[in-house]
Short mmCIF file of C-alpha atoms in Angstrom, two decimals:
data_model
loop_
_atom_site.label_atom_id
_atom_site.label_comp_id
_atom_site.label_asym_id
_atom_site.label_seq_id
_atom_site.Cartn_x
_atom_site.Cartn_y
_atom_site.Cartn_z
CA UNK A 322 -19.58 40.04 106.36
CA UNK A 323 -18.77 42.69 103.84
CA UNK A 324 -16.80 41.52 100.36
CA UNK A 325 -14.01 43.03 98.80
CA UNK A 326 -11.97 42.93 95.75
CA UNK A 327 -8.22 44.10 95.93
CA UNK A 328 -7.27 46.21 92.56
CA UNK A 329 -3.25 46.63 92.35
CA UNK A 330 -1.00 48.42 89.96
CA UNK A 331 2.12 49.45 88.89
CA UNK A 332 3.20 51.41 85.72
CA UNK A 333 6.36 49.32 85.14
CA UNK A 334 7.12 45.44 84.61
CA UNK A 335 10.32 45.65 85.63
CA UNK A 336 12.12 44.44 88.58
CA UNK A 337 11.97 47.41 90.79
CA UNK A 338 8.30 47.52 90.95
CA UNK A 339 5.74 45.35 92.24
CA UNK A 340 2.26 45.27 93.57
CA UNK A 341 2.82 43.11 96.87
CA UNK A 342 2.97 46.11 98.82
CA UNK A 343 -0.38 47.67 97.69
CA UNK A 344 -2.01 43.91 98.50
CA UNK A 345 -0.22 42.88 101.40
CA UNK A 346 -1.13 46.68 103.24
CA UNK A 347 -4.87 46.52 101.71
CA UNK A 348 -5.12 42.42 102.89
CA UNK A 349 -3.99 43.69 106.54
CA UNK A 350 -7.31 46.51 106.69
CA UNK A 351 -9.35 44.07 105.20
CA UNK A 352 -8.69 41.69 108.33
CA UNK A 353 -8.98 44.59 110.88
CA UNK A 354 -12.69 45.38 109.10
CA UNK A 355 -13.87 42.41 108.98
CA UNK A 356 -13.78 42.12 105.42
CA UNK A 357 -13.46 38.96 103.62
CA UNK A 358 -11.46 38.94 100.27
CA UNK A 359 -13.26 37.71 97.20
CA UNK A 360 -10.64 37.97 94.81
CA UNK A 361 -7.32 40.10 93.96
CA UNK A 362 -7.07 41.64 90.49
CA UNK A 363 -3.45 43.02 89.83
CA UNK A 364 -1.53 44.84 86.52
CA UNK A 365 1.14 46.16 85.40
CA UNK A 366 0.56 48.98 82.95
CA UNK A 367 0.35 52.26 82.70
CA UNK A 368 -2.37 54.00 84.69
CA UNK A 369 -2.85 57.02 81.50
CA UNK A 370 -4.34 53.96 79.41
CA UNK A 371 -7.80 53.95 78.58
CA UNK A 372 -10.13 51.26 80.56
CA UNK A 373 -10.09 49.88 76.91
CA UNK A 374 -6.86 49.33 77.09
CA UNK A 375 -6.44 47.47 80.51
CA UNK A 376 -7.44 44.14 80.00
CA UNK A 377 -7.13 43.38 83.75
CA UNK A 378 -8.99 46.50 85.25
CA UNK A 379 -11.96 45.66 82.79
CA UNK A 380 -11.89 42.17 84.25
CA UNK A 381 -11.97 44.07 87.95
CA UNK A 382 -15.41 45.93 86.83
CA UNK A 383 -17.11 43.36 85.68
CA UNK A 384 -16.72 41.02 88.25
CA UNK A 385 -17.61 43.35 90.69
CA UNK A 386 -20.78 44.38 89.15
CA UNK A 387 -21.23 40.25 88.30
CA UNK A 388 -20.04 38.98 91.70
CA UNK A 389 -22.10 40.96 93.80
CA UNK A 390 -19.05 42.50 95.96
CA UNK A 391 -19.38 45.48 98.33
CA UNK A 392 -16.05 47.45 98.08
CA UNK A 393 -12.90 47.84 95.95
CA UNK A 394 -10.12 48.14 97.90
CA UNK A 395 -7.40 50.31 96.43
CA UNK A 396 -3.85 51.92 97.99
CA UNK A 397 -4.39 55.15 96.39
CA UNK A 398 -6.55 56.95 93.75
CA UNK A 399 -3.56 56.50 91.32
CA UNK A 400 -4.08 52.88 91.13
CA UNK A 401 -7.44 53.33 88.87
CA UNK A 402 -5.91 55.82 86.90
CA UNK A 403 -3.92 59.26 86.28
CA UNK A 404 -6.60 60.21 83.76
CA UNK A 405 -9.57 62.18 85.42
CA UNK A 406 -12.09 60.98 82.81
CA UNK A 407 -10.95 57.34 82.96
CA UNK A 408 -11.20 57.59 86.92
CA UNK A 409 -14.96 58.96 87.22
CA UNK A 410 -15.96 56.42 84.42
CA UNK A 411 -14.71 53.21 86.36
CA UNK A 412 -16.43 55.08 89.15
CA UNK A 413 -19.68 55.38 87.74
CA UNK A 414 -19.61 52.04 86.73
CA UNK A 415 -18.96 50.62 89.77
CA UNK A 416 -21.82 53.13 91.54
CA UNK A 417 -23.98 51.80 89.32
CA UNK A 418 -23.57 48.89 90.74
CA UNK A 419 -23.52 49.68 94.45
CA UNK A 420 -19.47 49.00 95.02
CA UNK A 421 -18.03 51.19 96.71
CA UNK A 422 -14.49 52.18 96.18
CA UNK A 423 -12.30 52.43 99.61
CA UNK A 424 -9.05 54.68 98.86
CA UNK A 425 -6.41 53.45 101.35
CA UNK A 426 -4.10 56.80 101.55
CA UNK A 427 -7.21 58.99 101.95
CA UNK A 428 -9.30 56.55 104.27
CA UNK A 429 -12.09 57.40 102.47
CA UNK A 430 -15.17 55.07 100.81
CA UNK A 431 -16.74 56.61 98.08
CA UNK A 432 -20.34 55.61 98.88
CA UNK A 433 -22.11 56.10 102.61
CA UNK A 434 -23.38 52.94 103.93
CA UNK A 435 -26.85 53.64 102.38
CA UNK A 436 -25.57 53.12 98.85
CA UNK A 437 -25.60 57.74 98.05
CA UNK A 438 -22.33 58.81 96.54
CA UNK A 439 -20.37 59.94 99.70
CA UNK A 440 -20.28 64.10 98.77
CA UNK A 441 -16.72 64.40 100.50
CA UNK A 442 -15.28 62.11 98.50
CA UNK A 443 -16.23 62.61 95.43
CA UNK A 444 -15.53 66.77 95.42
CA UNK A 445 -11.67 64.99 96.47
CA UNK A 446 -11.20 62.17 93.99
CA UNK A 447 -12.13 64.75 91.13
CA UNK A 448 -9.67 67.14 92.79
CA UNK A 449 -7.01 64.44 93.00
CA UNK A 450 -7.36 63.03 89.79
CA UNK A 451 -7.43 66.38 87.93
CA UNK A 452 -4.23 67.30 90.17
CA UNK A 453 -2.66 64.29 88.88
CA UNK A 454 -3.05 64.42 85.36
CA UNK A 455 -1.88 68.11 85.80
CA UNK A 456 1.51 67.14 87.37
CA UNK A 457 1.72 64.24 84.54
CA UNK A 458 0.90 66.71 81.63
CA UNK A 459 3.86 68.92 83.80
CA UNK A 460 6.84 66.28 83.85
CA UNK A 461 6.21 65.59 79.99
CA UNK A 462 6.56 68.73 79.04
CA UNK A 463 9.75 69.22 81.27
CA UNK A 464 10.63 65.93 79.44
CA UNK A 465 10.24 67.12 76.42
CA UNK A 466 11.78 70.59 76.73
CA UNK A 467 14.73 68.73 78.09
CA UNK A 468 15.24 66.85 75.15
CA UNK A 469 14.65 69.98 72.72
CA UNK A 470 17.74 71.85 74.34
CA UNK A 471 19.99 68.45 74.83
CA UNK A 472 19.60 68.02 70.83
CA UNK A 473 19.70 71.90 70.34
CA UNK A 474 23.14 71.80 72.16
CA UNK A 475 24.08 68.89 69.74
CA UNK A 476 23.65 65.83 72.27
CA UNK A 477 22.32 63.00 70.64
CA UNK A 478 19.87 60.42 71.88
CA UNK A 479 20.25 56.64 72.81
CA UNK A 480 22.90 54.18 73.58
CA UNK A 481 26.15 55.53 73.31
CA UNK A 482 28.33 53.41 70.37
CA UNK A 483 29.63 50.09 71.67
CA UNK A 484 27.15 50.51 75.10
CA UNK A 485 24.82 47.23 73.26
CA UNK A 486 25.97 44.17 74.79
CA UNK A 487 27.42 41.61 72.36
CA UNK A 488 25.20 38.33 71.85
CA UNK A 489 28.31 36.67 73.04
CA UNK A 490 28.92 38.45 75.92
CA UNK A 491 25.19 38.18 77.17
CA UNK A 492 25.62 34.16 76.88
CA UNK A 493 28.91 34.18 79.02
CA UNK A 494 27.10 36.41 81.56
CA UNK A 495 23.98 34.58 81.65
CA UNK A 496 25.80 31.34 80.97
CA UNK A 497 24.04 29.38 84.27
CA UNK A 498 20.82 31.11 83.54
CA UNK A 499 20.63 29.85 80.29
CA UNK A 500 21.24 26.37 81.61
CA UNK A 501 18.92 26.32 83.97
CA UNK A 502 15.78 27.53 81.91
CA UNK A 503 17.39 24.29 79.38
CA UNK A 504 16.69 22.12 82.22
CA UNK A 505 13.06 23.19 82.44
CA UNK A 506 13.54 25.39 85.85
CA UNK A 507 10.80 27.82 85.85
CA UNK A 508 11.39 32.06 85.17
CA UNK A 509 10.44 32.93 88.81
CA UNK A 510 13.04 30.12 90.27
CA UNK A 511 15.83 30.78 88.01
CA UNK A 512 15.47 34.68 89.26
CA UNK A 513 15.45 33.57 92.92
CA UNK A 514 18.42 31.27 92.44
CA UNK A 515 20.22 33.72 90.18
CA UNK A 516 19.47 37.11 92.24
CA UNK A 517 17.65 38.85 89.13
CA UNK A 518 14.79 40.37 87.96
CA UNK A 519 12.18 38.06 86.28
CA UNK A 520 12.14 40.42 83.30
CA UNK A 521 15.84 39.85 82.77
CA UNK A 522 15.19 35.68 82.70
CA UNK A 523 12.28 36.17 80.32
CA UNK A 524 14.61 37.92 77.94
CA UNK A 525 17.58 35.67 77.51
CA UNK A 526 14.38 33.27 77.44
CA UNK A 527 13.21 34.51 74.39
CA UNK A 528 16.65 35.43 73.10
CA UNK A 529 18.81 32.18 73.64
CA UNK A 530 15.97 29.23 74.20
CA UNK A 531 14.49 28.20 71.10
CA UNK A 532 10.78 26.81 71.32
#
């Protein structure tokens, strides 16, 4: 039986995004492959950042290369990066190696079962990746020119006078939260019982709760 190692990511820590999706969907073609799941690496951070810079995809690599495993399992090209460079580098680490990388959106592995770079693919991920960090390069200028002509016009920036919530106001409104995480209830349970984000709990944590 083949190993794998899941690699999930999302750019955001906040509570619309998570990585279940991308695991639960890669766990499922593991199981129809006959693949058996060595591990599950998972971040959340944005996929521009230098491998340097990702504490959690660095720990992915090496224990790939380390662990002997057969295949990184991934939702989408995205997930390794928006950066061309950064992509073919955690690439050619992994090839080095003998991993290959298995892109779920494309159905594609990136080596042929006797270990050569699979031609197909790579001519796409490079493609993909350069596409990518085109259309990212795109929406920050748009950004950006946005902004110019808001501030041109005389708009200003940031929260509008009065929009910050009072310290007050945030203790009334997160009155049960804040008695709850004083009774030792863990983050993740107080934002089940509650109905809110983790993020939110881990704020009024480190606001209200004194160590």
């Amino acid at each position: 039986m083949k190993t794998a190692v899941i690699y999930a990511r999302v750019s955001s820590s906040n509570d619309r995004q998570d990585t279940s999706r991308q695991i639960e969907d890669l766990k499922k073609y593991a199981i129809s492959q006959d693949i058996e799941i060595v591990n599950i690496f998972q971040e959340h951070i944005s996929g521009a950042k230098k491998i340097e810079e990702r504490q959690v995809l660095g720990e992915c690599l090496e224990y790939c290369k380390h662990e002997s495993v057969n295949i990184l399992l991934l939702s989408e090209l995205s997930r390794l990066g928006r950066s061309t460079l950064q992509v073919l580098r955690s690439l050619d680490i992994l090839h080095e190696s003998k991993v290959s990388v298995y892109i779920q959106n494309l159905g594609l592995y990136t080596l042929q079962p006797n270990g050569e770079v699979n031609p197909i693919a790579s001519i796409m991920v490079t493609v993909l990746a350069e596409m990518a960090n085109i259309e990212r390069s795109n929406i920050q200028y748009r950004l950006n020119s946005g902004r110019a002509n808001y501030i041109a016009k005389g708009g200003k920036l940031g929260r509008k006078t009065g929009s910050t919530k009072t310290d007050d106001k945030k203790k009334e409104e997160y009155k049960e939260v804040i008695a709850l995480l004083r009774k030792g209830y863990s983050i993740r349970n107080i934002a089940k019982l509650q109905s809110i984000g983790i993020s939110t709990v881990q704020r009024i944590k480190n606001q209200f709760i004194k160590p």
